[in-house]
CSV table of C-alpha atoms and ligand atoms in Angstrom, one decimal:
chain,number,residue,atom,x,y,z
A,1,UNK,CA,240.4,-7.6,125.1
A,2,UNK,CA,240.2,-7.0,121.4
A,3,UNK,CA,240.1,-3.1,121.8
A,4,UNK,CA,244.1,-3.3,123.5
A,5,UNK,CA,245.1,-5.5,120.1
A,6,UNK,CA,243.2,-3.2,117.7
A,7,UNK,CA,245.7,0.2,118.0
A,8,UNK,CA,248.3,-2.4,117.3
A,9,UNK,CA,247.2,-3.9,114.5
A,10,UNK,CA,246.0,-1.0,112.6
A,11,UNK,CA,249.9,0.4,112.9
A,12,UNK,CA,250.1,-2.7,110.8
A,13,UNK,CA,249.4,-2.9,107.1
A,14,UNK,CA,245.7,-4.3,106.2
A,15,UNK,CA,246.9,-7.3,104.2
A,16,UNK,CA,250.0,-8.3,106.4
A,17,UNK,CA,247.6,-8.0,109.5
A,18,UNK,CA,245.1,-10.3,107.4
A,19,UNK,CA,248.0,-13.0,106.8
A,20,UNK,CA,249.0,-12.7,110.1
A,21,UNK,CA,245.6,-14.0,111.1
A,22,UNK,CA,245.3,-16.6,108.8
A,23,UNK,CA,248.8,-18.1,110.0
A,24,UNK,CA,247.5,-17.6,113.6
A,25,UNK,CA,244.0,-19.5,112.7
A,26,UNK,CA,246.1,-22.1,110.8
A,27,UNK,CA,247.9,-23.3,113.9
A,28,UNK,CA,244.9,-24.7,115.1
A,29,UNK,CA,245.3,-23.1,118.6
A,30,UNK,CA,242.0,-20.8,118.7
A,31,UNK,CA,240.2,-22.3,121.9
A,32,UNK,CA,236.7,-22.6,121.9
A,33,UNK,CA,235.3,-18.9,122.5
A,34,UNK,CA,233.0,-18.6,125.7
A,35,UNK,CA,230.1,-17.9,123.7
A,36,UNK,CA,226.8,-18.1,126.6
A,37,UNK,CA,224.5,-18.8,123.6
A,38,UNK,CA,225.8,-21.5,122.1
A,39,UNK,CA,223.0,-23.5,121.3
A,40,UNK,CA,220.6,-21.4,122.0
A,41,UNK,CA,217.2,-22.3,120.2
A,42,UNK,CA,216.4,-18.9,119.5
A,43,UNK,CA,219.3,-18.9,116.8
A,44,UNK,CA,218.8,-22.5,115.2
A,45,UNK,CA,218.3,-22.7,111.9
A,46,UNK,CA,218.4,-25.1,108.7
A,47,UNK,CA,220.7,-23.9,105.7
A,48,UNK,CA,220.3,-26.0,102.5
A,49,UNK,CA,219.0,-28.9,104.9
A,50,UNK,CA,221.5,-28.9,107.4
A,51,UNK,CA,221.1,-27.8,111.4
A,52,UNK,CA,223.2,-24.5,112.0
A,53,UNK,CA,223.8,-23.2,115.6
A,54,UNK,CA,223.3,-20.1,113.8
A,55,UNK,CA,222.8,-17.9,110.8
A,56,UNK,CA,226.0,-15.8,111.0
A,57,UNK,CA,228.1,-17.0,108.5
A,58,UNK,CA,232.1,-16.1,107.6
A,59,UNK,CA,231.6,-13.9,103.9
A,60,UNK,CA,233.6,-15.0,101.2
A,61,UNK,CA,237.3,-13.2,100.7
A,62,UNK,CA,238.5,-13.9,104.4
A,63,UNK,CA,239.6,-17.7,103.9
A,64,UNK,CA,240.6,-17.2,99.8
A,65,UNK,CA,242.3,-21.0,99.7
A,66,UNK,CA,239.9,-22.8,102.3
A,67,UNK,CA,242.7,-22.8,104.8
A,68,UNK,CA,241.1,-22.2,108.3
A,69,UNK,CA,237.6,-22.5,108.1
A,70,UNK,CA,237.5,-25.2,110.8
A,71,UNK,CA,239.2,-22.4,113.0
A,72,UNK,CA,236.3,-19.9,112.1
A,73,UNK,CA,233.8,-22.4,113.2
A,74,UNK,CA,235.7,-22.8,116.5
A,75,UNK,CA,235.4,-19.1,116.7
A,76,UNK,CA,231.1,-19.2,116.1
A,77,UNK,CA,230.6,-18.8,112.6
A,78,UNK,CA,227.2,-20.6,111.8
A,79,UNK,CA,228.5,-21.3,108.2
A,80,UNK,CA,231.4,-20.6,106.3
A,81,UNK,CA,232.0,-19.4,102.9
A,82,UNK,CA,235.7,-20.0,101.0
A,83,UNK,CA,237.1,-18.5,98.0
A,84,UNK,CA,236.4,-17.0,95.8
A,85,UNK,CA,238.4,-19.8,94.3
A,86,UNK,CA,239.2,-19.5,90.1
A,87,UNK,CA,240.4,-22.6,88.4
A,88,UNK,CA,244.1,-22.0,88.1
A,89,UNK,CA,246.2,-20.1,91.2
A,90,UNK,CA,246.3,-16.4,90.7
A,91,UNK,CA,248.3,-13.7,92.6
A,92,UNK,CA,245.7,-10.7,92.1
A,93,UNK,CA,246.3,-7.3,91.3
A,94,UNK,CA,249.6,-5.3,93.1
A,95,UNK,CA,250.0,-4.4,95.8
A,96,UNK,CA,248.8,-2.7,98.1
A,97,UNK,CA,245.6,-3.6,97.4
A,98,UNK,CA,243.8,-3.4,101.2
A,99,UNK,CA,243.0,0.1,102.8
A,100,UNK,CA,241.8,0.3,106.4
A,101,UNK,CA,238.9,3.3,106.5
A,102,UNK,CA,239.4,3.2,110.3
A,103,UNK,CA,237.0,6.3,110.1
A,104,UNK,CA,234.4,5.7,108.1
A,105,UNK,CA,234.5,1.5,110.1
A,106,UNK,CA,235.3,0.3,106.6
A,107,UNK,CA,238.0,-1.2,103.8
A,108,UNK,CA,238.5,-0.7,100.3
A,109,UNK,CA,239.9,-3.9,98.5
A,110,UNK,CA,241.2,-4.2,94.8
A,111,UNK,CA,242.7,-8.0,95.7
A,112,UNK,CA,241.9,-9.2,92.4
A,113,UNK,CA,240.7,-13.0,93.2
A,114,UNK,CA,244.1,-13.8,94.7
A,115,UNK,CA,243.9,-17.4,95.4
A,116,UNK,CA,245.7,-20.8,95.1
A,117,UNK,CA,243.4,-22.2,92.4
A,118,UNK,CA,241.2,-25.2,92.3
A,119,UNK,CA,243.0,-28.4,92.4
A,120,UNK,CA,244.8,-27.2,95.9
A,121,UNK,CA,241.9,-26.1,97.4
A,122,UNK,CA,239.7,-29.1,96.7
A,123,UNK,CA,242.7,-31.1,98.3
A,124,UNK,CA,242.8,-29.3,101.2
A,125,UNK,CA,238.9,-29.9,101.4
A,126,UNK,CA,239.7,-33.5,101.1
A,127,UNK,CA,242.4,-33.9,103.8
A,128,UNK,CA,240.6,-31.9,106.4
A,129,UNK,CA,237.2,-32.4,106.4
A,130,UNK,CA,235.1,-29.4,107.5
A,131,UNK,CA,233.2,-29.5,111.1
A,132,UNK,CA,230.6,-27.1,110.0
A,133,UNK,CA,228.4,-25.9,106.6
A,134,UNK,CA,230.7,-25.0,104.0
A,135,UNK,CA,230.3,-23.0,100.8
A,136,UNK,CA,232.7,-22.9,97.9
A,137,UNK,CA,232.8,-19.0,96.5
A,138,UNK,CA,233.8,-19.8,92.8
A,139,UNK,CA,235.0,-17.5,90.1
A,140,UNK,CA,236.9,-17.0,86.5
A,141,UNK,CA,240.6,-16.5,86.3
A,142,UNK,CA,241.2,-12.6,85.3
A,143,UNK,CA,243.4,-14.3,81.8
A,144,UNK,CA,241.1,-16.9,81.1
A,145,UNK,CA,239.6,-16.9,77.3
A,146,UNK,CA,236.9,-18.8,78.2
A,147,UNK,CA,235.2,-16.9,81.9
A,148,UNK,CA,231.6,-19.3,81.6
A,149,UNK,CA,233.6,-22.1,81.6
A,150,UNK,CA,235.9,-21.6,84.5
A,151,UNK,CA,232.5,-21.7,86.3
A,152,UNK,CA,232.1,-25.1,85.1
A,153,UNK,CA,235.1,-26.0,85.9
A,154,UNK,CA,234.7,-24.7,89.4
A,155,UNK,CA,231.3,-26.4,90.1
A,156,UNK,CA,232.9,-29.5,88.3
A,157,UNK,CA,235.9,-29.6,90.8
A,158,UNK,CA,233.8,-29.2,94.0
A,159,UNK,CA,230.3,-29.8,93.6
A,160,UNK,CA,231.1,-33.0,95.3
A,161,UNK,CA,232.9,-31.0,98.2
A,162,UNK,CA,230.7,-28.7,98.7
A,163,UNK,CA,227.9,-27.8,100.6
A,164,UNK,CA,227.0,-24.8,98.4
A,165,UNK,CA,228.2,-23.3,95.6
A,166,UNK,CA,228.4,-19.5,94.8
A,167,UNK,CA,228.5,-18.1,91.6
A,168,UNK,CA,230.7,-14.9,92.1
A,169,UNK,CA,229.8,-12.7,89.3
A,170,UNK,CA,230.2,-9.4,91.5
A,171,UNK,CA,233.3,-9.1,92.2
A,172,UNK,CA,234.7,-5.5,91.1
A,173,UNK,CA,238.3,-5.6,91.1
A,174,UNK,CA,238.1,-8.1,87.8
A,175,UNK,CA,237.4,-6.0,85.2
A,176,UNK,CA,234.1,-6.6,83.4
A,177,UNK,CA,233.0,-9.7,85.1
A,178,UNK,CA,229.9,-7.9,86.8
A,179,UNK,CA,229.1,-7.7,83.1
A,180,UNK,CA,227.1,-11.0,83.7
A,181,UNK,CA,225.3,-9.0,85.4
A,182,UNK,CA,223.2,-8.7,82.0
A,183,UNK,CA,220.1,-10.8,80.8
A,184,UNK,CA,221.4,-12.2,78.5
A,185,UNK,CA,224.5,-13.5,79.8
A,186,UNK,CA,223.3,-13.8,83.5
A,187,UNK,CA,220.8,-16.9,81.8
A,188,UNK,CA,223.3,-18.3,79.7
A,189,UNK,CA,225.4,-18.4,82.9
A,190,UNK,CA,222.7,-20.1,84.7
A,191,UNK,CA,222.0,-22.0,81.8
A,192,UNK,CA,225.1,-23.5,82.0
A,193,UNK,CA,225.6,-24.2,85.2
A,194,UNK,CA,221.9,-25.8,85.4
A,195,UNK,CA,222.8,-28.0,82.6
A,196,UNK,CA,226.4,-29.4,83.8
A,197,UNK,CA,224.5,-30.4,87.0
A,198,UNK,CA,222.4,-32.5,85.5
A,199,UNK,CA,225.7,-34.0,83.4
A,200,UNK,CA,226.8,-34.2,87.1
A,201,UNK,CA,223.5,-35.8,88.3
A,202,UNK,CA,224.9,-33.4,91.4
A,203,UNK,CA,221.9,-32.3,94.0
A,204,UNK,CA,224.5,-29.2,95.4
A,205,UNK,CA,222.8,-26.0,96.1
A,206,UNK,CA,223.4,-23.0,93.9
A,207,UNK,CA,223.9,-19.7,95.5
A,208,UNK,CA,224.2,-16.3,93.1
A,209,UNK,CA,226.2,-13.3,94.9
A,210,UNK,CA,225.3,-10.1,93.4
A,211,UNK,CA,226.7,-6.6,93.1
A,212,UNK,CA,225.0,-3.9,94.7
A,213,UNK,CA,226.1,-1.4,92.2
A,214,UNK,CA,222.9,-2.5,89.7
A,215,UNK,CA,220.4,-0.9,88.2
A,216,UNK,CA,216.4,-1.2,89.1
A,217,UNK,CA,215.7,-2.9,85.6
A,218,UNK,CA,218.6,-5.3,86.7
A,219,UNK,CA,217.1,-6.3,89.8
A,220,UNK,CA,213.9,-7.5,88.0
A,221,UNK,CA,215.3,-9.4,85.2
A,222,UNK,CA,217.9,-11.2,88.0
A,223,UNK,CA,215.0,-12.6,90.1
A,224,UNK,CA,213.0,-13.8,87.2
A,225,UNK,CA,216.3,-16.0,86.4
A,226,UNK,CA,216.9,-16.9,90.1
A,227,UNK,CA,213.3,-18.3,90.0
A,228,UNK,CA,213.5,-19.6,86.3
A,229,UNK,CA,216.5,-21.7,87.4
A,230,UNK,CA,214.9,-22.0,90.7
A,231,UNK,CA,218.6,-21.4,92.3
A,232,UNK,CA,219.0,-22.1,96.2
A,233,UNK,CA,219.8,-18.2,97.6
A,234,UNK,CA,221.2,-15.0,96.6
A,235,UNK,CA,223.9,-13.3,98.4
A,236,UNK,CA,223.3,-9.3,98.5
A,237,UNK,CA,225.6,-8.2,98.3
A,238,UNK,CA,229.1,-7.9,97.1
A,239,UNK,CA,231.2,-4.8,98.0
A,240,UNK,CA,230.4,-1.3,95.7
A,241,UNK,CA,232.5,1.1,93.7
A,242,UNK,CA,230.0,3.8,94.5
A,243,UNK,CA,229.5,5.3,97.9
A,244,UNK,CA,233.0,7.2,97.9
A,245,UNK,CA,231.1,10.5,98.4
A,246,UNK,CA,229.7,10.5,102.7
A,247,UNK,CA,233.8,8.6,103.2
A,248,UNK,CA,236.3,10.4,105.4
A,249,UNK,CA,239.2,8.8,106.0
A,250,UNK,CA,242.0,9.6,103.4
A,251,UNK,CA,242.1,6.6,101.6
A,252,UNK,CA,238.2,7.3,100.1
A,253,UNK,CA,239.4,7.7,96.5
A,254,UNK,CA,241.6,4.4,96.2
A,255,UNK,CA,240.1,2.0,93.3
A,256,UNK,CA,238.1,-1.1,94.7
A,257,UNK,CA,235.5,-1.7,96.5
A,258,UNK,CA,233.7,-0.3,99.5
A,259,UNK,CA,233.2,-3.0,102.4
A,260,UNK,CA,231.6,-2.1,106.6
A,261,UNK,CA,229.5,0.5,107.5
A,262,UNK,CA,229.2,2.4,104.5
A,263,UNK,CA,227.8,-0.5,102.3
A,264,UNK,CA,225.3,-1.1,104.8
A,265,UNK,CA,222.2,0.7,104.4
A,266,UNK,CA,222.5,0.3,100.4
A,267,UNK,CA,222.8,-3.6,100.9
A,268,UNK,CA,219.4,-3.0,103.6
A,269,UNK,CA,217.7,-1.5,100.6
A,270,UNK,CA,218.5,-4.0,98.1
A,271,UNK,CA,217.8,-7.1,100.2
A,272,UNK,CA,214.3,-5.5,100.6
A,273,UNK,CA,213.7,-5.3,96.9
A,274,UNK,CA,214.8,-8.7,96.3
A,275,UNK,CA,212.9,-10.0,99.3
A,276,UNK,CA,209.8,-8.2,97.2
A,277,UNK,CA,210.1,-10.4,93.9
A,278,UNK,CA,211.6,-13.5,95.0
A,279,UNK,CA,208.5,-13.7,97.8
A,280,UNK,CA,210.5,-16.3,99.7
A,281,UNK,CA,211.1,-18.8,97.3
A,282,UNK,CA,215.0,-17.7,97.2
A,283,UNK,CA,216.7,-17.4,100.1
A,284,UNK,CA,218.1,-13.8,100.8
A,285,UNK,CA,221.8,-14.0,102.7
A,286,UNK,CA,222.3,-10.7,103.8
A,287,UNK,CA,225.8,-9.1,104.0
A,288,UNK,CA,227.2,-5.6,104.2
A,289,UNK,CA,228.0,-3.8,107.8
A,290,UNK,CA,226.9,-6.7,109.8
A,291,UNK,CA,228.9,-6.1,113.3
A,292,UNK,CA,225.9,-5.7,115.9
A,293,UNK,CA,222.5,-7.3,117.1
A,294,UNK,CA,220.8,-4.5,115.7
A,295,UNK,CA,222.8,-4.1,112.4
A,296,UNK,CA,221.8,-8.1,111.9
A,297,UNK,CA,218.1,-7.3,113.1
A,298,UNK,CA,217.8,-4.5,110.5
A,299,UNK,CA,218.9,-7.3,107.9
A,300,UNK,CA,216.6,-10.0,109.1
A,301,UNK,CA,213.8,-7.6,108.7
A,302,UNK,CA,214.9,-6.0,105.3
A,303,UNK,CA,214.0,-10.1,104.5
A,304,UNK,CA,217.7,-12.2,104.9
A,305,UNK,CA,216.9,-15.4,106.3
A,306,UNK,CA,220.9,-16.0,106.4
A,307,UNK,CA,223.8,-12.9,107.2
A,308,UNK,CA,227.6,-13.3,106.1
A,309,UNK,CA,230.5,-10.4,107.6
A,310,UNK,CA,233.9,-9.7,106.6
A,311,UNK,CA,234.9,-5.8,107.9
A,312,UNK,CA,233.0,-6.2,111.2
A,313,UNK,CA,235.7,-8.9,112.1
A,314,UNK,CA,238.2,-6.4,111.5
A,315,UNK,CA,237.2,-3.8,113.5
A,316,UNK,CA,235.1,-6.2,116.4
A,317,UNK,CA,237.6,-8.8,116.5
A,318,UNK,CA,237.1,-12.3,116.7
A,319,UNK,CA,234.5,-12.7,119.0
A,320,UNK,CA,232.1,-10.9,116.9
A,321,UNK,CA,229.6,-13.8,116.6
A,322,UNK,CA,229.2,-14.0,120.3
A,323,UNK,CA,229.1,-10.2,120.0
A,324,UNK,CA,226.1,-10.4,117.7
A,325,UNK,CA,224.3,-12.7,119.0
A,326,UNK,CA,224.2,-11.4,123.0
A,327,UNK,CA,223.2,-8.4,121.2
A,328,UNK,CA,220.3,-9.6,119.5
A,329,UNK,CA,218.5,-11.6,121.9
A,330,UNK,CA,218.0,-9.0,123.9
A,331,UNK,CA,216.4,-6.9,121.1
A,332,UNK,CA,214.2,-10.7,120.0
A,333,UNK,CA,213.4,-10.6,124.1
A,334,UNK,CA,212.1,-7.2,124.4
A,335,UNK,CA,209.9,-7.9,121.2
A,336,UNK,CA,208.7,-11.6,122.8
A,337,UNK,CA,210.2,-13.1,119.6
A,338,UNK,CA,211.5,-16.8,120.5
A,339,UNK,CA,213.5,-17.8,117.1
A,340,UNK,CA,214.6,-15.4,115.0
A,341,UNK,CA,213.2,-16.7,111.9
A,342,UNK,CA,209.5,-14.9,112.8
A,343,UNK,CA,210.7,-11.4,112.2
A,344,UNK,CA,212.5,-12.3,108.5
A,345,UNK,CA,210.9,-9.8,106.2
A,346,UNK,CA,208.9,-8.2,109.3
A,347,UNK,CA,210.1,-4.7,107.8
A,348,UNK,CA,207.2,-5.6,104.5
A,349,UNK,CA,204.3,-6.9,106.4
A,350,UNK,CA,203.4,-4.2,108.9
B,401,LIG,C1,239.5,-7.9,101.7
B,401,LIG,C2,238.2,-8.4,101.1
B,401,LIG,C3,238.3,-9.4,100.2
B,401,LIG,C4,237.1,-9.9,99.6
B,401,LIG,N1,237.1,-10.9,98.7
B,401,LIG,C5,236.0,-11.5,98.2
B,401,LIG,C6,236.0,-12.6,97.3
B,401,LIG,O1,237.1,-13.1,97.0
B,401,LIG,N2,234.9,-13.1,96.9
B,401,LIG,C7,233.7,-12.5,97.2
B,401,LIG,O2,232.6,-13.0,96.7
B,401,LIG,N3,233.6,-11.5,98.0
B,401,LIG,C8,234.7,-11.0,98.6
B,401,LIG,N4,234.6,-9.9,99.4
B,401,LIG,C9,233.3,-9.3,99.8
B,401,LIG,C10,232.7,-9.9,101.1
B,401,LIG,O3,232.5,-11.2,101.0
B,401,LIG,C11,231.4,-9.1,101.4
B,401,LIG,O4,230.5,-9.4,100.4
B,401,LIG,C12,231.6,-7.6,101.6
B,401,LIG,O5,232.8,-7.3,102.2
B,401,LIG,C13,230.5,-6.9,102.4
B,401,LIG,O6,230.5,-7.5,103.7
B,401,LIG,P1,231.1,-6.7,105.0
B,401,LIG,O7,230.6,-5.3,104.9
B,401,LIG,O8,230.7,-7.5,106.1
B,401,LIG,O9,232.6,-6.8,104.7
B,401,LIG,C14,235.8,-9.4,100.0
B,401,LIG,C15,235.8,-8.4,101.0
B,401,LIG,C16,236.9,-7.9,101.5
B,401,LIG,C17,236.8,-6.8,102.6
């Protein structure tokens, strides 16, 4: 059904097509998708003590302002992720800012945190209380003099809202923010944040999302925080600047960064190291080229317990969860596996 759309809406350009969706989504009218395994056991998990129908979750970047994520339920989505949200509303970079790789199955974005800002998006929180799990991306705004303490204010507006927080600090399209990518300012960060939840006296679950553009020495020093500041999960990964090299499609060179297939196999390989040094006291939520059973398979094994997808909706449509999940079971079948959780991290222990 999808596939007859698709030609149609790739005439389109990437970011009309994307606001087109959301105003679709917004009117509420997405029916239920016939999904047969809704419910099925072998998908059910726990997330931050809370039942999901499954671990597929709805990346960050799709719903910017939180203003469809009870559609994206509707449409499977285990869990859903807004934002990123930055304290004051912020129109991004200029546009265009979205390519469509419909080649290589990927897109190149330089949106710049384009968003409505805090206040409006707790509101909207408020006045339409969400069906399903839902985390609150956060980040700085791109003119702020102060970026450590737009996090604050971020966790300060929704940690009461929320049923995770994610510190974005990977985002590449704000110049110099995946500088807290550093030691010393990645633990003042957490720091920080540790310490205004306990002002708070707020329980809510800290997720970190990270860039995959970092360095081996980077990836050692980050874990040793995340389990210092014992945070709730990691995301791996945010999109890359790198990669341009194995593209095709015309639009390779434009500035941003790399989402879909292309990310994939780097992401796989970084959720593996991180899976290494965080031994399963951190959560792993895998993203980057999700849009199969065995792309999510490969991820669960790498060691996600969790997955999130952005470009595989683009190019799959919007029953991708369904999609997935048909998919999978019959690769859990084959290997007599009744709940996916038993093969998370399978890839280190054989
Ligand atoms: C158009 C677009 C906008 C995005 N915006 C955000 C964002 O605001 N915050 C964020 O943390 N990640 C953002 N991302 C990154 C995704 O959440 C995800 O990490 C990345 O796209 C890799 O997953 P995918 O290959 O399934 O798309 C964005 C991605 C795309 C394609």
């Amino acid at each position: 059904m999808f596939s007859k759309f698709r030609s149609l809406i790739f005439k389109i350009d990437p970011e009309v097509a994307h606001n087109l969706a959301i105003k679709f989504l917004k009117l509420n009218l997405t029916p239920n998708l016939f999904d047969e395994n809704k419910d099925n056991p072998m998908f059910q998990s726990t997330l931050f003590g809370k039942n999901i129908d499954n671990p597929i979750g709805m990346a960050a970047g799709f719903d910017k302002s939180a203003e469809v994520y009870n559609s994206l339920f509707k449409l499977g989505f285990g869990f859903v992720e807004v934002g990123t949200v930055t304290p004051l509303k912020q129109y991004g970079n200029p546009k265009p800012r979205v390519f469509r790789l419909a080649e290589d199955q990927a897109l190149i974005n330089r949106l710049g945190f384009n968003n409505l800002g805090a206040e409006n998006v707790r509101n909207r929180i408020r006045s339409n209380l969400s069906k399903g799990l839902l985390g609150i991306n956060i980040g700085p705004n791109k003119d702020s003099s102060d970026w450590l303490n737009d996090y604050l204010i971020g966790l300060r507006t929704f940690h009461d809202v929320a049923d995770y927080i994610t510190i974005n600090i990977s985002s590449p399209n704000t110049e110099d923010l995946r500088n807290f990518h550093e030691e010393v300012k990645f633990d003042k960060l957490m720091n920080s944040i540790h310490e205004e939840k306990i002002k708070l006296k707020s329980k809510v679950p800290i997720v970190v999302k990270i860039s995959p553009d970092i360095s081996e020495e980077q990836i050692g020093l980050i874990s040793k925080i995340l389990l210092d500041y014992k945070v709730s999960a990691i995301i791996v990964s945010n999109t890359t600047s790198k990669n341009r090299e194995k593209l095709n499609d015309i639009s390779k060179h434009q500035k941003g960064g790399l989402s879909g297939k292309p990310l994939e196999e780097e992401a796989n390989k970084l959720i593996s190291k991180f899976y290494k040094l965080l031994k399963g006291k951190i959560e792993i939520i895998g993203v980057g080229g999700v849009d199969s059973g065995e792309s999510a398979h490969k991820k669960f094994l790498a060691g996600a317990s969790y997955l999130q997808l952005y470009t595989g909706m683009v190019f799959q449509g919007p029953n991708i969860v369904g999609k997935i999940k048909k998919e999978l079971k019959e690769i859990l079948i084959n290997d007599s596996v009744k709940n996916f959780r038993e093969i998370i991290g399978k890839n280190h222990t054989n």
